[in-house]
PDB file of C-alpha atoms in Angstrom:
ATOM      1  CA  UNK I   1       0.000   0.000   0.000  1.00  0.00           C
ATOM      2  CA  UNK I   2       1.320   3.465  -0.882  1.00  0.00           C
ATOM      3  CA  UNK I   3       1.324   5.330   2.445  1.00  0.00           C
ATOM      4  CA  UNK I   4       1.403   8.670   0.671  1.00  0.00           C
ATOM      5  CA  UNK I   5      -1.834   8.301  -1.260  1.00  0.00           C
ATOM      6  CA  UNK I   6      -4.313   8.830   1.582  1.00  0.00           C
ATOM      7  CA  UNK I   7      -6.149  12.173   1.308  1.00  0.00           C
ATOM      8  CA  UNK I   8      -7.708  14.393   3.913  1.00  0.00           C
ATOM      9  CA  UNK I   9      -9.426  17.260   2.086  1.00  0.00           C
ATOM     10  CA  UNK I  10      -6.909  18.609  -0.396  1.00  0.00           C
ATOM     11  CA  UNK I  11      -3.810  17.868   1.635  1.00  0.00           C
ATOM     12  CA  UNK I  12      -1.851  14.657   1.180  1.00  0.00           C
ATOM     13  CA  UNK I  13      -1.117  12.696   4.336  1.00  0.00           C
ATOM     14  CA  UNK I  14       1.805  10.363   4.859  1.00  0.00           C
ATOM     15  CA  UNK I  15       5.545  10.850   4.315  1.00  0.00           C
ATOM     16  CA  UNK I  16       5.544  12.846   1.071  1.00  0.00           C
ATOM     17  CA  UNK I  17       4.042  15.740  -0.860  1.00  0.00           C
ATOM     18  CA  UNK I  18       3.324  15.768  -4.582  1.00  0.00           C
ATOM     19  CA  UNK I  19       5.966  17.395  -6.744  1.00  0.00           C
ATOM     20  CA  UNK I  20       5.056  20.319  -8.989  1.00  0.00           C
ATOM     21  CA  UNK I  21       6.862  19.459 -12.270  1.00  0.00           C
ATOM     22  CA  UNK I  22       6.751  23.070 -13.519  1.00  0.00           C
ATOM     23  CA  UNK I  23       9.210  24.255 -10.851  1.00  0.00           C
ATOM     24  CA  UNK I  24      12.434  23.065 -12.533  1.00  0.00           C
ATOM     25  CA  UNK I  25      14.882  24.497  -9.990  1.00  0.00           C
ATOM     26  CA  UNK I  26      12.823  23.137  -7.106  1.00  0.00           C
ATOM     27  CA  UNK I  27      12.580  19.735  -8.780  1.00  0.00           C
ATOM     28  CA  UNK I  28      16.385  19.668  -9.011  1.00  0.00           C
ATOM     29  CA  UNK I  29      16.611  20.129  -5.243  1.00  0.00           C
ATOM     30  CA  UNK I  30      14.179  17.261  -4.654  1.00  0.00           C
ATOM     31  CA  UNK I  31      16.140  15.014  -7.044  1.00  0.00           C
ATOM     32  CA  UNK I  32      19.370  15.831  -5.207  1.00  0.00           C
ATOM     33  CA  UNK I  33      17.849  15.012  -1.826  1.00  0.00           C
ATOM     34  CA  UNK I  34      16.502  11.721  -3.187  1.00  0.00           C
ATOM     35  CA  UNK I  35      19.899  10.825  -4.630  1.00  0.00           C
ATOM     36  CA  UNK I  36      21.566  11.470  -1.278  1.00  0.00           C
ATOM     37  CA  UNK I  37      19.087   9.166   0.455  1.00  0.00           C
ATOM     38  CA  UNK I  38      19.757   6.436  -2.094  1.00  0.00           C
ATOM     39  CA  UNK I  39      23.538   6.801  -1.686  1.00  0.00           C
ATOM     40  CA  UNK I  40      23.251   6.548   2.097  1.00  0.00           C
ATOM     41  CA  UNK I  41      20.985   3.504   1.776  1.00  0.00           C
ATOM     42  CA  UNK I  42      23.362   1.733  -0.605  1.00  0.00           C
ATOM     43  CA  UNK I  43      26.319   2.606   1.608  1.00  0.00           C
ATOM     44  CA  UNK I  44      24.580   0.690   4.399  1.00  0.00           C
ATOM     45  CA  UNK I  45      23.944  -2.256   2.082  1.00  0.00           C
ATOM     46  CA  UNK I  46      20.150  -1.920   2.275  1.00  0.00           C
ATOM     47  CA  UNK I  47      17.517  -2.407  -0.397  1.00  0.00           C
ATOM     48  CA  UNK I  48      14.670   0.094  -0.745  1.00  0.00           C
ATOM     49  CA  UNK I  49      12.284  -2.424   0.768  1.00  0.00           C
ATOM     50  CA  UNK I  50      14.650  -2.849   3.757  1.00  0.00           C
ATOM     51  CA  UNK I  51      14.758   0.883   4.445  1.00  0.00           C
ATOM     52  CA  UNK I  52      10.993   1.045   4.121  1.00  0.00           C
ATOM     53  CA  UNK I  53      10.569  -1.635   6.754  1.00  0.00           C
ATOM     54  CA  UNK I  54      12.965   0.142   9.109  1.00  0.00           C
ATOM     55  CA  UNK I  55      11.010   3.411   8.999  1.00  0.00           C
ATOM     56  CA  UNK I  56       7.510   2.026   8.497  1.00  0.00           C
ATOM     57  CA  UNK I  57       6.838   2.940   4.843  1.00  0.00           C
ATOM     58  CA  UNK I  58       6.342   0.968   1.650  1.00  0.00           C
ATOM     59  CA  UNK I  59       9.085   0.317  -0.898  1.00  0.00           C
ATOM     60  CA  UNK I  60       7.140   2.368  -3.452  1.00  0.00           C
ATOM     61  CA  UNK I  61       7.404   5.520  -1.328  1.00  0.00           C
ATOM     62  CA  UNK I  62      11.142   5.025  -0.829  1.00  0.00           C
ATOM     63  CA  UNK I  63      11.734   4.670  -4.556  1.00  0.00           C
ATOM     64  CA  UNK I  64       9.577   7.675  -5.437  1.00  0.00           C
ATOM     65  CA  UNK I  65      11.535   9.856  -3.022  1.00  0.00           C
ATOM     66  CA  UNK I  66      14.869   8.532  -4.253  1.00  0.00           C
ATOM     67  CA  UNK I  67      13.893   9.246  -7.884  1.00  0.00           C
ATOM     68  CA  UNK I  68      12.823  12.766  -6.999  1.00  0.00           C
ATOM     69  CA  UNK I  69       9.189  12.045  -7.890  1.00  0.00           C
ATOM     70  CA  UNK I  70       7.892  13.001  -4.441  1.00  0.00           C
ATOM     71  CA  UNK I  71       8.898  15.645  -1.885  1.00  0.00           C
ATOM     72  CA  UNK I  72       9.772  13.998   1.459  1.00  0.00           C
ATOM     73  CA  UNK I  73       8.228  15.539   4.550  1.00  0.00           C
ATOM     74  CA  UNK I  74      10.600  16.663   7.353  1.00  0.00           C
ATOM     75  CA  UNK I  75       9.590  13.779   9.622  1.00  0.00           C
ATOM     76  CA  UNK I  76      10.397  11.317   6.821  1.00  0.00           C
ATOM     77  CA  UNK I  77      13.930  12.712   6.581  1.00  0.00           C
ATOM     78  CA  UNK I  78      14.336  12.454  10.356  1.00  0.00           C
ATOM     79  CA  UNK I  79      13.388   8.768  10.279  1.00  0.00           C
ATOM     80  CA  UNK I  80      15.689   8.053   7.338  1.00  0.00           C
ATOM     81  CA  UNK I  81      18.555   9.853   9.057  1.00  0.00           C
ATOM     82  CA  UNK I  82      18.123   7.788  12.207  1.00  0.00           C
ATOM     83  CA  UNK I  83      17.672   4.475  10.371  1.00  0.00           C
ATOM     84  CA  UNK I  84      20.773   4.991   8.226  1.00  0.00           C
ATOM     85  CA  UNK I  85      22.935   6.468  10.975  1.00  0.00           C
ATOM     86  CA  UNK I  86      23.572   9.581   8.890  1.00  0.00           C
ATOM     87  CA  UNK I  87      24.412  11.682  11.963  1.00  0.00           C
ATOM     88  CA  UNK I  88      22.141  14.542  10.925  1.00  0.00           C
ATOM     89  CA  UNK I  89      23.346  14.849   7.329  1.00  0.00           C
ATOM     90  CA  UNK I  90      20.042  13.662   5.850  1.00  0.00           C
ATOM     91  CA  UNK I  91      17.934  15.515   8.412  1.00  0.00           C
ATOM     92  CA  UNK I  92      19.871  18.713   7.609  1.00  0.00           C
ATOM     93  CA  UNK I  93      18.195  18.779   4.187  1.00  0.00           C
ATOM     94  CA  UNK I  94      14.814  19.579   5.782  1.00  0.00           C
ATOM     95  CA  UNK I  95      15.292  23.319   5.306  1.00  0.00           C
ATOM     96  CA  UNK I  96      15.996  22.856   1.586  1.00  0.00           C
ATOM     97  CA  UNK I  97      12.876  20.718   1.240  1.00  0.00           C
ATOM     98  CA  UNK I  98      10.649  23.211   3.058  1.00  0.00           C
ATOM     99  CA  UNK I  99      11.791  25.969   0.691  1.00  0.00           C
ATOM    100  CA  UNK I 100      10.571  24.016  -2.339  1.00  0.00           C
ATOM    101  CA  UNK I 101       7.269  22.957  -0.743  1.00  0.00           C
ATOM    102  CA  UNK I 102       5.281  25.667  -2.515  1.00  0.00           C
ATOM    103  CA  UNK I 103       5.332  26.982  -6.090  1.00  0.00           C
ATOM    104  CA  UNK I 104       7.290  30.223  -6.242  1.00  0.00           C
ATOM    105  CA  UNK I 105       4.505  32.794  -6.408  1.00  0.00           C
ATOM    106  CA  UNK I 106       2.268  31.474  -3.596  1.00  0.00           C
ATOM    107  CA  UNK I 107       5.317  30.555  -1.520  1.00  0.00           C
ATOM    108  CA  UNK I 108       6.616  34.120  -1.592  1.00  0.00           C
ATOM    109  CA  UNK I 109       3.232  35.502  -0.563  1.00  0.00           C
ATOM    110  CA  UNK I 110       2.814  32.923   2.201  1.00  0.00           C
ATOM    111  CA  UNK I 111       6.286  33.685   3.534  1.00  0.00           C
ATOM    112  CA  UNK I 112       5.508  37.390   3.817  1.00  0.00           C
ATOM    113  CA  UNK I 113       2.141  36.760   5.480  1.00  0.00           C
ATOM    114  CA  UNK I 114       3.758  34.522   8.090  1.00  0.00           C
ATOM    115  CA  UNK I 115       6.079  37.372   9.107  1.00  0.00           C
ATOM    116  CA  UNK I 116       3.457  40.142   9.126  1.00  0.00           C
ATOM    117  CA  UNK I 117       1.882  41.598  12.262  1.00  0.00           C
ATOM    118  CA  UNK I 118      -0.686  43.642  10.316  1.00  0.00           C
ATOM    119  CA  UNK I 119      -2.419  42.554   7.106  1.00  0.00           C
ATOM    120  CA  UNK I 120      -4.667  44.801   4.988  1.00  0.00           C
ATOM    121  CA  UNK I 121      -6.470  43.372   1.958  1.00  0.00           C
ATOM    122  CA  UNK I 122      -8.934  44.723  -0.566  1.00  0.00           C
ATOM    123  CA  UNK I 123     -10.290  42.720  -3.523  1.00  0.00           C
ATOM    124  CA  UNK I 124     -12.724  43.612  -6.263  1.00  0.00           C
ATOM    125  CA  UNK I 125     -14.007  40.502  -8.051  1.00  0.00           C
ATOM    126  CA  UNK I 126     -13.765  37.676  -5.507  1.00  0.00           C
ATOM    127  CA  UNK I 127     -13.094  37.108  -1.833  1.00  0.00           C
ATOM    128  CA  UNK I 128      -9.556  37.224  -0.473  1.00  0.00           C
ATOM    129  CA  UNK I 129      -7.727  33.907  -0.315  1.00  0.00           C
ATOM    130  CA  UNK I 130      -7.337  34.060   3.460  1.00  0.00           C
ATOM    131  CA  UNK I 131     -11.143  34.122   3.774  1.00  0.00           C
ATOM    132  CA  UNK I 132     -12.029  31.427   1.246  1.00  0.00           C
ATOM    133  CA  UNK I 133     -13.486  28.053   2.115  1.00  0.00           C
ATOM    134  CA  UNK I 134     -11.961  25.056   0.389  1.00  0.00           C
ATOM    135  CA  UNK I 135     -14.947  24.633  -1.940  1.00  0.00           C
ATOM    136  CA  UNK I 136     -15.006  28.330  -2.850  1.00  0.00           C
ATOM    137  CA  UNK I 137     -11.274  28.255  -3.620  1.00  0.00           C
ATOM    138  CA  UNK I 138     -11.717  25.135  -5.736  1.00  0.00           C
ATOM    139  CA  UNK I 139     -14.618  26.706  -7.662  1.00  0.00           C
ATOM    140  CA  UNK I 140     -12.582  29.854  -8.341  1.00  0.00           C
ATOM    141  CA  UNK I 141      -9.547  27.908  -9.530  1.00  0.00           C
ATOM    142  CA  UNK I 142     -11.646  25.798 -11.872  1.00  0.00           C
ATOM    143  CA  UNK I 143     -12.282  28.982 -13.857  1.00  0.00           C
ATOM    144  CA  UNK I 144      -8.559  29.528 -14.534  1.00  0.00           C
ATOM    145  CA  UNK I 145      -7.287  29.100 -18.089  1.00  0.00           C
ATOM    146  CA  UNK I 146      -5.405  27.091 -19.115  1.00  0.00           C
ATOM    147  CA  UNK I 147      -7.111  24.538 -16.878  1.00  0.00           C
ATOM    148  CA  UNK I 148      -5.190  22.988 -14.014  1.00  0.00           C
ATOM    149  CA  UNK I 149      -4.864  19.233 -14.011  1.00  0.00           C
ATOM    150  CA  UNK I 150      -6.768  17.581 -11.125  1.00  0.00           C
ATOM    151  CA  UNK I 151      -3.514  17.154  -9.152  1.00  0.00           C
ATOM    152  CA  UNK I 152      -2.464  20.749  -9.773  1.00  0.00           C
ATOM    153  CA  UNK I 153      -5.901  21.996  -8.749  1.00  0.00           C
ATOM    154  CA  UNK I 154      -5.831  20.154  -5.427  1.00  0.00           C
ATOM    155  CA  UNK I 155      -2.278  21.304  -4.798  1.00  0.00           C
ATOM    156  CA  UNK I 156      -3.112  24.957  -5.270  1.00  0.00           C
ATOM    157  CA  UNK I 157      -6.304  24.672  -3.209  1.00  0.00           C
ATOM    158  CA  UNK I 158      -4.245  23.108  -0.426  1.00  0.00           C
ATOM    159  CA  UNK I 159      -1.716  25.942  -0.588  1.00  0.00           C
ATOM    160  CA  UNK I 160      -4.419  28.594  -0.424  1.00  0.00           C
ATOM    161  CA  UNK I 161      -6.200  27.000   2.527  1.00  0.00           C
ATOM    162  CA  UNK I 162      -2.868  26.402   4.239  1.00  0.00           C
ATOM    163  CA  UNK I 163      -2.256  30.161   4.292  1.00  0.00           C
ATOM    164  CA  UNK I 164      -5.146  30.490   6.719  1.00  0.00           C
ATOM    165  CA  UNK I 165      -2.931  29.176   9.518  1.00  0.00           C
ATOM    166  CA  UNK I 166      -2.009  32.849   9.851  1.00  0.00           C
ATOM    167  CA  UNK I 167      -5.257  33.311  11.819  1.00  0.00           C
ATOM    168  CA  UNK I 168      -4.012  30.959  14.536  1.00  0.00           C
ATOM    169  CA  UNK I 169      -0.601  32.527  15.121  1.00  0.00           C
ATOM    170  CA  UNK I 170       0.360  33.882  18.525  1.00  0.00           C
ATOM    171  CA  UNK I 171       0.768  36.713  19.161  1.00  0.00           C
ATOM    172  CA  UNK I 172      -2.179  37.256  16.851  1.00  0.00           C
ATOM    173  CA  UNK I 173      -1.679  39.588  13.863  1.00  0.00           C
ATOM    174  CA  UNK I 174      -4.225  42.285  13.076  1.00  0.00           C
ATOM    175  CA  UNK I 175      -6.301  41.673   9.954  1.00  0.00           C
ATOM    176  CA  UNK I 176      -8.357  44.135   7.943  1.00  0.00           C
ATOM    177  CA  UNK I 177     -10.381  43.047   4.910  1.00  0.00           C
ATOM    178  CA  UNK I 178     -12.561  45.179   2.668  1.00  0.00           C
ATOM    179  CA  UNK I 179     -14.910  43.121   0.493  1.00  0.00           C
ATOM    180  CA  UNK I 180     -16.828  44.381  -2.503  1.00  0.00           C
ATOM    181  CA  UNK I 181     -20.562  43.689  -2.383  1.00  0.00           C
ATOM    182  CA  UNK I 182     -20.381  42.086  -5.814  1.00  0.00           C
ATOM    183  CA  UNK I 183     -17.963  39.478  -4.436  1.00  0.00           C
ATOM    184  CA  UNK I 184     -20.539  38.548  -1.790  1.00  0.00           C
ATOM    185  CA  UNK I 185     -23.363  38.274  -4.304  1.00  0.00           C
ATOM    186  CA  UNK I 186     -21.531  36.518  -7.145  1.00  0.00           C
ATOM    187  CA  UNK I 187     -22.784  32.886  -6.890  1.00  0.00           C
ATOM    188  CA  UNK I 188     -19.388  31.189  -7.183  1.00  0.00           C
ATOM    189  CA  UNK I 189     -20.093  27.450  -7.237  1.00  0.00           C
ATOM    190  CA  UNK I 190     -23.795  28.050  -6.587  1.00  0.00           C
ATOM    191  CA  UNK I 191     -25.697  28.381  -3.326  1.00  0.00           C
ATOM    192  CA  UNK I 192     -24.198  25.163  -1.945  1.00  0.00           C
ATOM    193  CA  UNK I 193     -20.764  26.806  -2.025  1.00  0.00           C
ATOM    194  CA  UNK I 194     -21.771  30.388  -1.203  1.00  0.00           C
ATOM    195  CA  UNK I 195     -23.782  29.688   1.925  1.00  0.00           C
ATOM    196  CA  UNK I 196     -20.876  28.036   3.805  1.00  0.00           C
ATOM    197  CA  UNK I 197     -18.613  30.755   2.435  1.00  0.00           C
ATOM    198  CA  UNK I 198     -20.788  33.542   3.843  1.00  0.00           C
ATOM    199  CA  UNK I 199     -21.017  31.661   7.153  1.00  0.00           C
ATOM    200  CA  UNK I 200     -17.221  31.456   7.160  1.00  0.00           C
ATOM    201  CA  UNK I 201     -16.998  35.244   6.792  1.00  0.00           C
ATOM    202  CA  UNK I 202     -19.299  35.732   9.777  1.00  0.00           C
ATOM    203  CA  UNK I 203     -17.284  33.246  11.812  1.00  0.00           C
ATOM    204  CA  UNK I 204     -13.952  34.928  11.042  1.00  0.00           C
ATOM    205  CA  UNK I 205     -15.397  38.391  11.688  1.00  0.00           C
ATOM    206  CA  UNK I 206     -16.054  37.395  15.307  1.00  0.00           C
ATOM    207  CA  UNK I 207     -12.347  37.208  16.034  1.00  0.00           C
ATOM    208  CA  UNK I 208     -11.182  40.251  18.008  1.00  0.00           C
ATOM    209  CA  UNK I 209      -8.160  40.747  15.748  1.00  0.00           C
ATOM    210  CA  UNK I 210     -10.139  40.652  12.485  1.00  0.00           C
ATOM    211  CA  UNK I 211     -12.143  43.452  10.883  1.00  0.00           C
ATOM    212  CA  UNK I 212     -14.234  42.693   7.812  1.00  0.00           C
ATOM    213  CA  UNK I 213     -15.891  45.588   6.010  1.00  0.00           C
ATOM    214  CA  UNK I 214     -18.143  45.644   2.973  1.00  0.00           C
ATOM    215  CA  UNK I 215     -17.971  48.213   0.181  1.00  0.00           C
ATOM    216  CA  UNK I 216     -21.502  48.547  -1.265  1.00  0.00           C
ATOM    217  CA  UNK I 217     -21.887  48.669  -5.032  1.00  0.00           C
ATOM    218  CA  UNK I 218     -23.610  52.044  -4.633  1.00  0.00           C
ATOM    219  CA  UNK I 219     -20.308  53.562  -3.427  1.00  0.00           C
ATOM    220  CA  UNK I 220     -18.924  53.964  -6.927  1.00  0.00           C
ATOM    221  CA  UNK I 221     -16.258  56.613  -6.314  1.00  0.00           C
ATOM    222  CA  UNK I 222     -13.321  55.240  -4.335  1.00  0.00           C
ATOM    223  CA  UNK I 223      -9.619  54.538  -5.084  1.00  0.00           C
ATOM    224  CA  UNK I 224     -10.016  50.755  -4.995  1.00  0.00           C
ATOM    225  CA  UNK I 225     -11.450  50.672  -8.506  1.00  0.00           C
ATOM    226  CA  UNK I 226      -7.930  50.561  -9.935  1.00  0.00           C
ATOM    227  CA  UNK I 227      -7.302  47.101  -8.481  1.00  0.00           C
ATOM    228  CA  UNK I 228      -6.755  44.908  -5.464  1.00  0.00           C
ATOM    229  CA  UNK I 229      -4.533  46.038  -2.594  1.00  0.00           C
ATOM    230  CA  UNK I 230      -2.433  43.764  -0.403  1.00  0.00           C
ATOM    231  CA  UNK I 231      -0.466  45.529   2.329  1.00  0.00           C
ATOM    232  CA  UNK I 232       1.628  43.890   5.057  1.00  0.00           C
ATOM    233  CA  UNK I 233       3.471  45.419   8.017  1.00  0.00           C
ATOM    234  CA  UNK I 234       6.265  43.699   9.920  1.00  0.00           C
ATOM    235  CA  UNK I 235       7.474  43.869  13.557  1.00  0.00           C
ATOM    236  CA  UNK I 236      10.456  46.082  12.691  1.00  0.00           C
ATOM    237  CA  UNK I 237       8.204  48.769  11.195  1.00  0.00           C
ATOM    238  CA  UNK I 238       8.910  47.869   7.570  1.00  0.00           C
ATOM    239  CA  UNK I 239       6.268  46.719   5.132  1.00  0.00           C
ATOM    240  CA  UNK I 240       5.499  45.183   1.767  1.00  0.00           C
ATOM    241  CA  UNK I 241       2.542  45.369  -0.544  1.00  0.00           C
ATOM    242  CA  UNK I 242       1.229  45.392  -4.029  1.00  0.00           C
ATOM    243  CA  UNK I 243      -1.518  46.840  -6.172  1.00  0.00           C
ATOM    244  CA  UNK I 244      -2.307  45.959  -9.771  1.00  0.00           C
ATOM    245  CA  UNK I 245      -1.535  49.435 -11.113  1.00  0.00           C
ATOM    246  CA  UNK I 246       1.531  50.179  -8.956  1.00  0.00           C
ATOM    247  CA  UNK I 247       5.085  49.002  -9.705  1.00  0.00           C
ATOM    248  CA  UNK I 248       3.798  46.903 -12.590  1.00  0.00           C
ATOM    249  CA  UNK I 249       1.729  44.846 -10.160  1.00  0.00           C
ATOM    250  CA  UNK I 250       4.897  43.467  -8.531  1.00  0.00           C
ATOM    251  CA  UNK I 251       5.342  43.413  -4.746  1.00  0.00           C
ATOM    252  CA  UNK I 252       7.182  46.423  -3.381  1.00  0.00           C
ATOM    253  CA  UNK I 253       8.948  47.393  -0.164  1.00  0.00           C
ATOM    254  CA  UNK I 254       9.649  50.960  -1.271  1.00  0.00           C
ATOM    255  CA  UNK I 255       8.478  53.309   1.548  1.00  0.00           C
ATOM    256  CA  UNK I 256       7.102  55.894  -0.904  1.00  0.00           C
ATOM    257  CA  UNK I 257       4.980  53.354  -2.766  1.00  0.00           C
ATOM    258  CA  UNK I 258       3.827  51.806   0.512  1.00  0.00           C
ATOM    259  CA  UNK I 259       2.595  55.242   1.624  1.00  0.00           C
ATOM    260  CA  UNK I 260       0.529  55.439  -1.580  1.00  0.00           C
ATOM    261  CA  UNK I 261      -0.987  52.033  -0.761  1.00  0.00           C
ATOM    262  CA  UNK I 262      -1.698  53.053   2.839  1.00  0.00           C
ATOM    263  CA  UNK I 263      -3.408  56.245   1.625  1.00  0.00           C
ATOM    264  CA  UNK I 264      -5.581  54.318  -0.820  1.00  0.00           C
ATOM    265  CA  UNK I 265      -6.482  51.641   1.677  1.00  0.00           C
ATOM    266  CA  UNK I 266      -7.274  54.202   4.361  1.00  0.00           C
ATOM    267  CA  UNK I 267      -9.748  55.972   2.063  1.00  0.00           C
ATOM    268  CA  UNK I 268     -11.346  52.671   1.016  1.00  0.00           C
ATOM    269  CA  UNK I 269     -11.655  51.561   4.636  1.00  0.00           C
ATOM    270  CA  UNK I 270     -13.143  54.895   5.635  1.00  0.00           C
ATOM    271  CA  UNK I 271     -15.800  54.775   2.913  1.00  0.00           C
ATOM    272  CA  UNK I 272     -16.810  51.133   3.515  1.00  0.00           C
ATOM    273  CA  UNK I 273     -19.491  50.012   5.972  1.00  0.00           C
ATOM    274  CA  UNK I 274     -18.395  49.664   9.578  1.00  0.00           C
ATOM    275  CA  UNK I 275     -17.564  46.120  10.816  1.00  0.00           C
ATOM    276  CA  UNK I 276     -20.961  45.893  12.571  1.00  0.00           C
ATOM    277  CA  UNK I 277     -22.854  47.203   9.535  1.00  0.00           C
ATOM    278  CA  UNK I 278     -20.873  44.764   7.413  1.00  0.00           C
ATOM    279  CA  UNK I 279     -21.840  41.772   9.583  1.00  0.00           C
ATOM    280  CA  UNK I 280     -25.489  42.759   9.236  1.00  0.00           C
ATOM    281  CA  UNK I 281     -25.010  43.139   5.483  1.00  0.00           C
ATOM    282  CA  UNK I 282     -23.400  39.675   5.146  1.00  0.00           C
ATOM    283  CA  UNK I 283     -26.197  38.154   7.223  1.00  0.00           C
ATOM    284  CA  UNK I 284     -28.745  39.682   4.873  1.00  0.00           C
ATOM    285  CA  UNK I 285     -26.935  38.338   1.807  1.00  0.00           C
ATOM    286  CA  UNK I 286     -26.807  34.913   3.488  1.00  0.00           C
ATOM    287  CA  UNK I 287     -30.586  34.975   3.991  1.00  0.00           C
ATOM    288  CA  UNK I 288     -31.033  35.838   0.326  1.00  0.00           C
ATOM    289  CA  UNK I 289     -28.696  33.078  -0.905  1.00  0.00           C
TER     290      UNK I 289
END
């Protein structure tokens, strides 16, 4: 039995993660780690099936990792290191593996969010990734073109939902979200998807460190119409952010550009409904869905 094939939601359980074949440089790292494991195994005179028995996994998993077809989890490397007597040399590769866990674009964003103590987000057409339910995220990603393969789709859904661990960090960061009314009313995935999604918004809005505000469609004159805003602030007072029409849409840490983003977001936040008014608004949309 392949111990890495069991699924819970979108996230693979067991000793490995799926490999994204489009990340060539990351794939090279995974291949190198697998080759090192194979060399250590052969040095000890063990077959793949022998190593699998020592650490409690099937031969198939061992061979997939050694070929570079699967990304080994940190705990897998720890067990291999101990079984082969590698004195920490195999386990030391955990940091390299963690760096290639995510495709480059989401990984960069996730890394910044993990460091932030304040997060400000405004979207126009759909709900922010940190607020999405798994089914909503999956429905959104099914609209992407070219289409993701089923494995790619589940991988990216898992990455997006994984970012929501930011809500559980201690000390808790401060979150501010401004949602466009149209994003609340657009029936992404139908009522069966939107009702749990709206309930999720109400649930998150109850957290003392989270403010969710709604921008009604009737408020047509505000600086958010030029595109989404994502603004992060870090413990040392620095920040990072991006907006679709600023710096070519690329993330920036330039203080002058960050001030522009803060000004825009402040105006948007000031014109939106208050958090209490927004909760009432979301409840009303939920009743209508």
